[in-house]
Coordinates of C-alpha atoms and ligand atoms in Angstrom, one line a residue:
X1 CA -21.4 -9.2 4.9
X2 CA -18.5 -11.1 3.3
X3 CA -15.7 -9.6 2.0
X4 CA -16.3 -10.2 -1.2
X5 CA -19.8 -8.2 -1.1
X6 CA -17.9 -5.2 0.4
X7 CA -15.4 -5.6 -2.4
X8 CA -18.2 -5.8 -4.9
X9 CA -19.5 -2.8 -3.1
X10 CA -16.3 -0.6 -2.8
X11 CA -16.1 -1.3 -6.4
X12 CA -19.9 0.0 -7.4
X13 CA -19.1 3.4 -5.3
X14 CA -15.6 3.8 -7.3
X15 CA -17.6 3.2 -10.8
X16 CA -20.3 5.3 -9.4
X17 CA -17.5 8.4 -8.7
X18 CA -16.0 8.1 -12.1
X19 CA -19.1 8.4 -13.8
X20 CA -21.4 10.5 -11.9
X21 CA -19.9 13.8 -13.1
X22 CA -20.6 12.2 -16.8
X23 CA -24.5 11.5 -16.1
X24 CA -25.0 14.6 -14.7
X25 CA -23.1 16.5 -17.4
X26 CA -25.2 14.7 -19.6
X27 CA -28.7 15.5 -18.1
X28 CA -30.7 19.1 -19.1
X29 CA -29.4 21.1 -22.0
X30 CA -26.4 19.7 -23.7
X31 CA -24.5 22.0 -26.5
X32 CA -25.4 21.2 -29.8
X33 CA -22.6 18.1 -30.8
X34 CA -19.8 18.7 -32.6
X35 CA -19.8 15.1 -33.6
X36 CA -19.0 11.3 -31.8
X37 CA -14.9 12.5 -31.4
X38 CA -15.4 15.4 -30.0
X39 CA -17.6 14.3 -27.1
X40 CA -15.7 11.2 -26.7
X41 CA -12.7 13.3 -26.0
X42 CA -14.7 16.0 -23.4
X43 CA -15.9 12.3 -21.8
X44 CA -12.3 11.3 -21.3
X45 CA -11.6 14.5 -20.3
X46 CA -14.6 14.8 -17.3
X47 CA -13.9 10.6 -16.7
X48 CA -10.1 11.8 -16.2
X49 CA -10.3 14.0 -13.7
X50 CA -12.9 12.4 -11.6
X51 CA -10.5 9.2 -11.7
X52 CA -7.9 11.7 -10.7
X53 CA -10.3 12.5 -7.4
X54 CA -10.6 9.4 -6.1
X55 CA -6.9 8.9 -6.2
X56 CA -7.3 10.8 -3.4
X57 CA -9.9 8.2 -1.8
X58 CA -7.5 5.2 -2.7
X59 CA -4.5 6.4 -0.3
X60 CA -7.0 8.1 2.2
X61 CA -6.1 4.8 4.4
X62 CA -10.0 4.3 5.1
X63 CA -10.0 0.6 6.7
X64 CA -13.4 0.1 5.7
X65 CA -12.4 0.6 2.0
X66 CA -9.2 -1.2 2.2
X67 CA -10.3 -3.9 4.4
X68 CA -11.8 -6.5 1.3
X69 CA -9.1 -6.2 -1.3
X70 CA -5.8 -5.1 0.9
X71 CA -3.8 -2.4 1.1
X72 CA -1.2 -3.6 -1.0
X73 CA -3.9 -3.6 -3.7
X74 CA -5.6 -0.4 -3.4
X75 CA -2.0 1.2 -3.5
X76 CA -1.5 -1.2 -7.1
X77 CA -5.3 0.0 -8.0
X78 CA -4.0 3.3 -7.4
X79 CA -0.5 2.7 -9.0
X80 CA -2.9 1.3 -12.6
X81 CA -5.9 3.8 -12.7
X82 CA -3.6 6.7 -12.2
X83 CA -2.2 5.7 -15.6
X84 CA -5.8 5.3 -16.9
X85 CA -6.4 9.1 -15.9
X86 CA -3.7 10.8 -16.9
X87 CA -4.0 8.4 -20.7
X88 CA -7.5 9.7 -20.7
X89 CA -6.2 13.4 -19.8
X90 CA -3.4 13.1 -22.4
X91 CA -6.0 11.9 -25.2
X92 CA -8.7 14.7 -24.6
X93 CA -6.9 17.7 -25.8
X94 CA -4.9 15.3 -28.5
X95 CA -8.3 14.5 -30.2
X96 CA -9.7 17.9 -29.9
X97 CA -6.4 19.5 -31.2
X98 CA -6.4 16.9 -34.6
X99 CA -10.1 17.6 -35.0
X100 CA -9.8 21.3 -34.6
X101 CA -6.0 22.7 -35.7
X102 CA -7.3 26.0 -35.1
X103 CA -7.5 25.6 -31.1
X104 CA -3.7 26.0 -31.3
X105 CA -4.5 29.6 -31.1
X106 CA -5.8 29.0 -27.6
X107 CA -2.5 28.3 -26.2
X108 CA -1.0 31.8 -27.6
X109 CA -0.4 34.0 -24.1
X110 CA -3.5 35.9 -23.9
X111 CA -5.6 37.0 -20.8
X112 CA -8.7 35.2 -22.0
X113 CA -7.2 31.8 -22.9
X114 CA -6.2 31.1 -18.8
X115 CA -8.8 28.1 -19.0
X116 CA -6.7 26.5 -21.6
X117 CA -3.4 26.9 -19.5
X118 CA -4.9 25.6 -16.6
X119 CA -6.0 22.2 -18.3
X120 CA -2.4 22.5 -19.9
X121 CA -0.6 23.3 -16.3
X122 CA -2.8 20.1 -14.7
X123 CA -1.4 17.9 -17.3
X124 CA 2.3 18.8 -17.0
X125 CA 1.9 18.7 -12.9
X126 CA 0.5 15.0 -13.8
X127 CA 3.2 14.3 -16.0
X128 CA 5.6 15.4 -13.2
X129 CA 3.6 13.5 -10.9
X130 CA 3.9 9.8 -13.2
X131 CA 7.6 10.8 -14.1
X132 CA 9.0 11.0 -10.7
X133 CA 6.6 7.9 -9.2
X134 CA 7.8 5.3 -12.2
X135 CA 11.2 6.3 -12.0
X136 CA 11.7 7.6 -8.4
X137 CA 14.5 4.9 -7.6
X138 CA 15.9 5.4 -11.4
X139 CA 16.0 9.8 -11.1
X140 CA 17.5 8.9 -6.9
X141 CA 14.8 11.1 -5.6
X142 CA 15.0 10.3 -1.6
X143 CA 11.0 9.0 -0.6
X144 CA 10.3 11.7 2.2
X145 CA 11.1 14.4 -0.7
X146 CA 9.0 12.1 -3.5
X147 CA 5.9 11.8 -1.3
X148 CA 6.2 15.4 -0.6
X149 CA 6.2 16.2 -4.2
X150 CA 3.8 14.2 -4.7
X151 CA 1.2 15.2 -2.5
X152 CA 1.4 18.8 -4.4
X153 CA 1.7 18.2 -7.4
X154 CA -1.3 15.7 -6.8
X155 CA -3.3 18.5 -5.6
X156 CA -2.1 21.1 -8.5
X157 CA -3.0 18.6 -11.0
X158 CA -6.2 17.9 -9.7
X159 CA -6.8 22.1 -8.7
X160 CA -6.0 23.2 -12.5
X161 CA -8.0 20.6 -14.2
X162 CA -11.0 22.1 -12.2
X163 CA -10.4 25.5 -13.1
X164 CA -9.8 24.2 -17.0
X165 CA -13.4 22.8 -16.6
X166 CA -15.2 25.7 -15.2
X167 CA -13.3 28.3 -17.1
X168 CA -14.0 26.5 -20.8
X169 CA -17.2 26.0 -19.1
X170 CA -18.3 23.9 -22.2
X171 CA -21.7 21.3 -20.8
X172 CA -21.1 23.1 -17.5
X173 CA -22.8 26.0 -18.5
X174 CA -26.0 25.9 -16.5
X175 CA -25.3 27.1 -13.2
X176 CA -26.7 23.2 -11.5
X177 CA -24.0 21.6 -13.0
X178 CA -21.3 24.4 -12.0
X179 CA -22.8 23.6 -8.4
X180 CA -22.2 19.4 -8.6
X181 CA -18.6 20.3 -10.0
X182 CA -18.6 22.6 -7.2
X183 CA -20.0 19.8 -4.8
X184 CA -17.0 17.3 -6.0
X185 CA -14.4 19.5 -5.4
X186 CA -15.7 20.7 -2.0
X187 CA -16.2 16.8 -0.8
X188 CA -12.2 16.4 -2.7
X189 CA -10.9 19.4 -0.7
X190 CA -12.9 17.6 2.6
X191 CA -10.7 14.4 1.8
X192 CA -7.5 16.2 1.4
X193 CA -8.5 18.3 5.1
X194 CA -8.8 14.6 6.8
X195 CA -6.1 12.8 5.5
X196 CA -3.9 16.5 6.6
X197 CA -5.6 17.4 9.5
X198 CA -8.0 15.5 11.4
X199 CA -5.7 11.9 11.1
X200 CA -2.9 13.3 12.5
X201 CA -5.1 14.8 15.1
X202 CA -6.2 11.7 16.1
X203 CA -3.0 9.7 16.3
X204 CA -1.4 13.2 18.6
X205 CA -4.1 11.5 20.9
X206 CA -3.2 8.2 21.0
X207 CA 0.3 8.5 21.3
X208 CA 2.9 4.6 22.1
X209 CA 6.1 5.0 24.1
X210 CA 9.0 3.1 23.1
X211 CA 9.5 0.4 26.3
X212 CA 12.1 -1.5 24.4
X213 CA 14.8 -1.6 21.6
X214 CA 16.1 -5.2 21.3
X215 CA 18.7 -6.0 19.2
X216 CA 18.3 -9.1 16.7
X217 CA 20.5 -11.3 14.7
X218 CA 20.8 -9.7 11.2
X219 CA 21.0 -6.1 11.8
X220 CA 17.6 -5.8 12.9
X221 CA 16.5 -4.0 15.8
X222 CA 13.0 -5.0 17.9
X223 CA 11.3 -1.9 19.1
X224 CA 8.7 -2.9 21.8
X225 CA 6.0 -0.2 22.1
X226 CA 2.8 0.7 24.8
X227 CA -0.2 2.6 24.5
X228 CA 0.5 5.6 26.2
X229 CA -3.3 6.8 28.5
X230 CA -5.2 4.7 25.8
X231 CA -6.2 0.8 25.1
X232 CA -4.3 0.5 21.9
X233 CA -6.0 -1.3 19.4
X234 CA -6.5 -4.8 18.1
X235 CA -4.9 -6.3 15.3
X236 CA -4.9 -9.6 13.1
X237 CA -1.3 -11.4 13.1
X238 CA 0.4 -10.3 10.2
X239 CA -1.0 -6.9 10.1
X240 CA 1.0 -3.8 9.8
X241 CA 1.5 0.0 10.8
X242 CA 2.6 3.2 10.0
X243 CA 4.6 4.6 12.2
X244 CA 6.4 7.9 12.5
X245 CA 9.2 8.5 15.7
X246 CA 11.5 11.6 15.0
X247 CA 8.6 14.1 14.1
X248 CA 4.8 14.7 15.0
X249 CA 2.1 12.5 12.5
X250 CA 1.7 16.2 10.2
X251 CA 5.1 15.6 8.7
X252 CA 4.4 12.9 6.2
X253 CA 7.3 11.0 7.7
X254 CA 5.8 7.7 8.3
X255 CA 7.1 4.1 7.5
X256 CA 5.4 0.8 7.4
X257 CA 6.3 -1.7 9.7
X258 CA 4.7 -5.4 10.0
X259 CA 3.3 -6.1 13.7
X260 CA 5.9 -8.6 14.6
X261 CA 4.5 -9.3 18.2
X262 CA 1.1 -11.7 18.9
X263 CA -1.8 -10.3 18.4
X264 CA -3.0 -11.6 21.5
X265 CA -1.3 -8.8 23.4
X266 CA -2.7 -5.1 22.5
X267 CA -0.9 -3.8 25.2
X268 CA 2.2 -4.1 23.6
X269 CA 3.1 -3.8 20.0
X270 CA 6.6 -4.7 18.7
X271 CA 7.9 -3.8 15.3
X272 CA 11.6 -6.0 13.8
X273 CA 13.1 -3.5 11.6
X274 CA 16.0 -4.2 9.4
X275 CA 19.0 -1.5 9.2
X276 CA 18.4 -0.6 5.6
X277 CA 18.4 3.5 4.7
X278 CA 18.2 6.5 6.5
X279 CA 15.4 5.8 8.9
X280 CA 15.8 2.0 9.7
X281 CA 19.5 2.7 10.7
X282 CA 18.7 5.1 13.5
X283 CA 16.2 2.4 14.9
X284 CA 19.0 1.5 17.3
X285 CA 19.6 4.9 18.8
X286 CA 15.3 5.2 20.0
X287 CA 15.1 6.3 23.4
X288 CA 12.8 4.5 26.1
X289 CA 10.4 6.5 27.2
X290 CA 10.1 8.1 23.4
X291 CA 7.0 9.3 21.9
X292 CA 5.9 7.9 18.9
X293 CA 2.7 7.2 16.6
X294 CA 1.6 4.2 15.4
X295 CA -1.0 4.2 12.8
X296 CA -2.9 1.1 12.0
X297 CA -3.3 -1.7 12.0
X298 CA -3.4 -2.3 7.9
X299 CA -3.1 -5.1 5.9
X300 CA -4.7 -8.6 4.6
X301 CA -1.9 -10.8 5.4
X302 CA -3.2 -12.7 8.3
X303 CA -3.8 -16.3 9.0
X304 CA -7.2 -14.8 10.7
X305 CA -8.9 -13.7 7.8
X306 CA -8.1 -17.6 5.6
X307 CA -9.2 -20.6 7.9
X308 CA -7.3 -23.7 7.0
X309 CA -6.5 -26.8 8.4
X310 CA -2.4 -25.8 8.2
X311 CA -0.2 -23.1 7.2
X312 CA 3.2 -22.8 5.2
X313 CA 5.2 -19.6 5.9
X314 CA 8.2 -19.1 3.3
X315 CA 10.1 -15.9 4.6
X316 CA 13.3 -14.8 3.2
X317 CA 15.3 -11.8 5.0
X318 CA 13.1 -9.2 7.0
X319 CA 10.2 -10.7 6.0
X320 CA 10.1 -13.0 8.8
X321 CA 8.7 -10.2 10.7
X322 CA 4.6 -10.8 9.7
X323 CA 5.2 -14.4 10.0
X324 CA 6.9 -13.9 13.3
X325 CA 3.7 -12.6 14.2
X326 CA 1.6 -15.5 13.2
X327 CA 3.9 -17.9 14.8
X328 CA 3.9 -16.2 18.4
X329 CA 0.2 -15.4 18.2
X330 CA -0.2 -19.2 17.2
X331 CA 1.6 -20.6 20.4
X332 CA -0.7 -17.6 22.6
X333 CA -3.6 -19.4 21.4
X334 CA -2.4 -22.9 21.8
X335 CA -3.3 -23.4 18.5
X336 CA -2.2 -26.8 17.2
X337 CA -2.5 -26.5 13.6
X338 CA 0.2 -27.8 11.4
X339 CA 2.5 -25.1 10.4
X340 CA 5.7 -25.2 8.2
X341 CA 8.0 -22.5 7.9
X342 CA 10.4 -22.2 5.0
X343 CA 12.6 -19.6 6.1
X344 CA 15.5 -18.2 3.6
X345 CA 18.5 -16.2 4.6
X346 CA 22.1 -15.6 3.9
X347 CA 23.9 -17.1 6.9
X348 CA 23.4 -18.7 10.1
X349 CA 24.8 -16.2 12.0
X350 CA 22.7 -13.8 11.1
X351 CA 19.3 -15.5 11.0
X352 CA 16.9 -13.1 12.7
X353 CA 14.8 -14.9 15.3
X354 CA 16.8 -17.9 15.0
X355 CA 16.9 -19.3 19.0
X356 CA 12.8 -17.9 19.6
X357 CA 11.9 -20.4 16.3
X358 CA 13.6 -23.0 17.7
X359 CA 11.5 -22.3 20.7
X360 CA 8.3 -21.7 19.1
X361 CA 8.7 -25.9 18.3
X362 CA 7.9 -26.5 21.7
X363 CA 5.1 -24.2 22.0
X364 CA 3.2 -25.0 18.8
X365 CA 3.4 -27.7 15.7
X366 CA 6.0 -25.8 13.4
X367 CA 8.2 -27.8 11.4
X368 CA 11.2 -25.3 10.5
X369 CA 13.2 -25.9 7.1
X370 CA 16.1 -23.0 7.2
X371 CA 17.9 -22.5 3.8
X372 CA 21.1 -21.1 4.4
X373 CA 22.5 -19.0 0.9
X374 CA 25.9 -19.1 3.0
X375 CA 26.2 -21.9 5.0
X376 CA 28.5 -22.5 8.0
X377 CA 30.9 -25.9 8.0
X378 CA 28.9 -29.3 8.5
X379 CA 25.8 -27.5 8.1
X380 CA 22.8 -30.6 7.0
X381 CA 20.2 -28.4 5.9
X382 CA 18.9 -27.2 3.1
X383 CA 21.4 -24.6 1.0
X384 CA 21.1 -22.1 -1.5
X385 CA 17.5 -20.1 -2.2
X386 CA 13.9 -21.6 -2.1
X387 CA 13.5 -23.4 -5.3
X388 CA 11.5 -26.8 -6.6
X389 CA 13.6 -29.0 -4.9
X390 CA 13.2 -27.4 -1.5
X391 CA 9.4 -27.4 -2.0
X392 CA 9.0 -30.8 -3.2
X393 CA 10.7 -31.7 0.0
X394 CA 9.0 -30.2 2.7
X395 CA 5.8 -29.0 1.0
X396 CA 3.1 -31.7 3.1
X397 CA 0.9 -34.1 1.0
X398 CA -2.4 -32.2 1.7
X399 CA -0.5 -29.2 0.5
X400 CA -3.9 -28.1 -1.3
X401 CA -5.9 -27.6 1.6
X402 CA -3.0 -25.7 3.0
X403 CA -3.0 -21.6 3.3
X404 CA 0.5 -20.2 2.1
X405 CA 1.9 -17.2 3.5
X406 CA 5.1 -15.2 1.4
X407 CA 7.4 -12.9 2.2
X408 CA 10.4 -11.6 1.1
X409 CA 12.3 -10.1 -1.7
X410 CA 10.5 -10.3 -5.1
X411 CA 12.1 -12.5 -6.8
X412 CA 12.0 -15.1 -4.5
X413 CA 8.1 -14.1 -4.1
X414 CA 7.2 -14.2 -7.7
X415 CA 9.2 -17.8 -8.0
X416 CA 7.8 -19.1 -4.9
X417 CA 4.1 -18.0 -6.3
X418 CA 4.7 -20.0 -9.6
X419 CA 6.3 -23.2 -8.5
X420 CA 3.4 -23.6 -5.4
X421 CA 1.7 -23.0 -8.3
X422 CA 2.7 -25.8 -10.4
X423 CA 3.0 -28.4 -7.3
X424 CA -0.5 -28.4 -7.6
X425 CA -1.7 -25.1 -5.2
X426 CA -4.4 -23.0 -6.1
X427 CA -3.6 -19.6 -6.3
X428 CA -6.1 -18.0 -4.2
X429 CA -4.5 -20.1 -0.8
X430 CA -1.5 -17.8 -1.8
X431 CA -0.9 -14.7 -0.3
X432 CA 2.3 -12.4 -0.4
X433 CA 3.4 -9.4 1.3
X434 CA 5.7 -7.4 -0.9
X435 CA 7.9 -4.7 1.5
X436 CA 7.4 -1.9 -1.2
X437 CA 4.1 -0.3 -2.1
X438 CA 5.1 2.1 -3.8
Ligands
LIG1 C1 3.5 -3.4 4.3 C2 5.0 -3.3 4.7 C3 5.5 -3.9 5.8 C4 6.9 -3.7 6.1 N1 7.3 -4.3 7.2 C5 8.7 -4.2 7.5 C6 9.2 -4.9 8.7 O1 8.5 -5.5 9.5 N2 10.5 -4.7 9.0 C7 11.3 -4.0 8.1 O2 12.5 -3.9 8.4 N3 10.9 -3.4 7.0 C8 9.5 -3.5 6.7 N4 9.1 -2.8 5.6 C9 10.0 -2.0 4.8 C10 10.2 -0.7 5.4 O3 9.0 0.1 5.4 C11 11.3 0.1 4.6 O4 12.5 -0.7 4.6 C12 11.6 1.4 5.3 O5 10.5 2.3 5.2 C13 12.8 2.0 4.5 O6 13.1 3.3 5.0 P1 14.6 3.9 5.1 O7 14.5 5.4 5.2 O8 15.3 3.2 6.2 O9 15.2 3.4 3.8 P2 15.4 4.2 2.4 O10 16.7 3.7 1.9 O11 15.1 5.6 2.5 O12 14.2 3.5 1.5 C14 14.4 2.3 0.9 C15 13.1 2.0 0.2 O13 12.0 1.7 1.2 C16 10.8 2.3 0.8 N5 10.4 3.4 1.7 C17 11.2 4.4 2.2 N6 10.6 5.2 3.0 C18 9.3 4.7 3.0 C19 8.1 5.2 3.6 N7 8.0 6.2 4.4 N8 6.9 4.5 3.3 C20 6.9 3.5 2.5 N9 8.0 3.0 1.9 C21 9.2 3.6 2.1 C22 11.1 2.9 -0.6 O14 10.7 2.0 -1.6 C23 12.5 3.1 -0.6 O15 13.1 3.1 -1.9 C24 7.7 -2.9 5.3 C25 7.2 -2.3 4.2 C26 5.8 -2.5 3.9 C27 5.3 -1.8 2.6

């Protein structure tokens, strides 16, 4: 099946999550209506929190599920419908409160109205939950502490609304429909128990050591790992990984990485990561013979998955690293292909990779355009950032037919998407790999 028919798929099981709990609210007796508004806003109350269950599905990190669209997009899919279900979550009591003023009441501190807090309690978790995601970098909230906040606050929000819905018990009356509210929540709490427990499991059996830390030009650091009493796995170039090196894979301390080693080798893995916080700059001080986990491989940027009869790589900084993964698995496979790599960077001292690119010309057709930001004395090449001139340059006539390859930092990914665009690519040979999914 193509990927587009396991898209179309993936998207027909989400739909059918989100709405199942409606149809079968909606089936046997139904209270007598209290009019369109008020069961509109129960709808977006039910529609809410099963959106706010399959969040839990969208960062599960299934492969199968992730596999037609990217991961970079089921973390944006995520990023959008979590807005969705805390909007529809927000509206539900809003209507209910303008339609009937006297509900107020509910929310005085009695024993009887704990339904009412708890749909109250979920909503302020979410709130809590959107507030410190949109403005994480704005508030300084460190990521390890963020993702751990988030990961309970997800669960409280998701917990409470439940017990709102059984406690008001209002079109849940019938003891059937307590039991498929039941059934959700059991499969939810099954998800949750996976993602916690059985995946970190599985990578404590499949353990890499570290057989290499290589420094690079740019304060970047290449760590060279090996399966350690297992095959590893295979990957597509350009793929990436999770992996987690101080602490075991239960401490939600993981970082993505881009595979920046040919995918031609599965025996040996090797990640280029850029001193940058408080993680990347202890790359450096990784012992051989360390124990780490590597969970993967992720990712739709890969010259595998779009046949064409030439590539053009535009890297700027760090995000070399996937394309470095192209190019060497390109010159493994003695693949001739035209390739042309527009690589950006702020000096030519520090230009990661720069002797092995110069290499790769031998080994495969790459035509390498550097553009230097900081130029050294003499230097012939291109200067400054990628722009239209740059492109108009080098881009190759057929530049159509050509699959494109970005990344970098966003600006210079959200320019280089709209001037390919304008020279006459189509947007769906352009594909971009933005080091922030969050
Ligand atoms: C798909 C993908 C591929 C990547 N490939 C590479 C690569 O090949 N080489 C490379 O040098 N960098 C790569 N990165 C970026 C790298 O993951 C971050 O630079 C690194 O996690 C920062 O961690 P830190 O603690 O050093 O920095 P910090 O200063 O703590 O974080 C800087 C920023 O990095 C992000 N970040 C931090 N921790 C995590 C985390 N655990 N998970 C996700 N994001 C986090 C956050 O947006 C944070 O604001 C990639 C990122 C992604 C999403």
């Amino acid at each position: 099946m193509s990927n587009f028919y396991f898209g179309l798929f993936w998207v027909s099981v989400y739909l059918a999550l989100v709405l199942s709990p409606l149809v079968a609210l909606l089936l046997g007796r139904v209270p007598a209506g209290n009019g369109f508004w008020w069961d509109f806003s129960l709808a977006l109350g039910f529609a809410g929190t099963a959106m706010m269950g399959t969040l839990f599905l969208q960062t599960a990190r299934f492969r199968r599920v992730a596999a037609p669209f990217g991961i970079d997009i089921v973390y944006y899919f995520h990023r959008q419908s979590s807005l969705f279900a805390f909007a529809f979550i927000l509206v539900h009591p809003v209507i209910l409160l303008s339609l009937e003023p006297g509900l107020w009441d509910s929310f005085r501190l009695s024993p009887g109205n704990w339904p009412v807090w708890a749909g109250a309690g979920s909503l302020l978790a979410l709130m809590l939950l959107l507030g410190s995601s949109l403005w994480r970098k704005t508030l300084h909230i460190h990521y390890d502490s963020w993702r751990i906040a988030h990961a309970v606050l997800a669960c409280l929000a998701l917990a409470l609304a439940i017990v709102h819905i059984l406690g008001v018990g209002y079109y849940v009356d019938a003891h059937w429909k307590k039991m498929i509210w039941g059934g959700i929540t059991a499969s939810w709490l099954l998800l949750l128990f996976y993602i916690r427990l059985i995946r970190p499991v599985l990578l404590l059996q499949r353990p890499y050591r570290v057989t290499g830390v290589r420094p690079e030009r740019g304060e970047t650091w290449t760590l060279q790992l090996a399966p350690d009493g297992h095959a590893g796995f295979n990957f597509q170039p350009g793929q990436f990984a999770w992996l987690t090196v101080w602490s075991s894979p239960f401490a939600l301390k993981e970082h993505p990485f881009s595979i920046a080693s040919s995918a031609e080798r599965s025996d040996c893995l090797e990640f280029s990561i850029k001193e940058l916080g408080d993680f990347t700059a202890r790359i450096k001080d990784v012992q051989i013979g360390q124990r780490v986990y590597v969970d993967g491989p992720y990712g739709s940027f890969s010259i595998d998955r779009e046949p064409a009869p030439g590539f053009v790589f535009i890297a700027g900084g760090i995000g070399i690293a996937p394309i470095m993964g192209m190019l060497r698995t390109f010159a493994d496979r003695s693949d001739n292909r035209p390739c042309l790599l527009i690589y950006a960077y702020n000096s030519w001292e520090r230009l990661t990779f720069r002797e092995e690119l110069e290499s790769l010309q031998d080994r495969m057709e790459l035509n390498l355009v550097t553009v230097l930001k900081d130029p050294p004395a003499g230097w012939q090449g291109e200067v400054g950032l990628v722009n239209r001139g740059v492109l108009e340059r080098c881009l190759p006539e057929q530049r159509a037919s050509r699959e494109y390859f970005i990344c970098g930092p966003v600006a210079m990914l959200d320019l280089s998407e709209r001037l390919l665009h304008e020279l006459g690519v189509p947007m769906h040979r352009i594909h971009s790999e933005l080091f922030d999914l969050v």
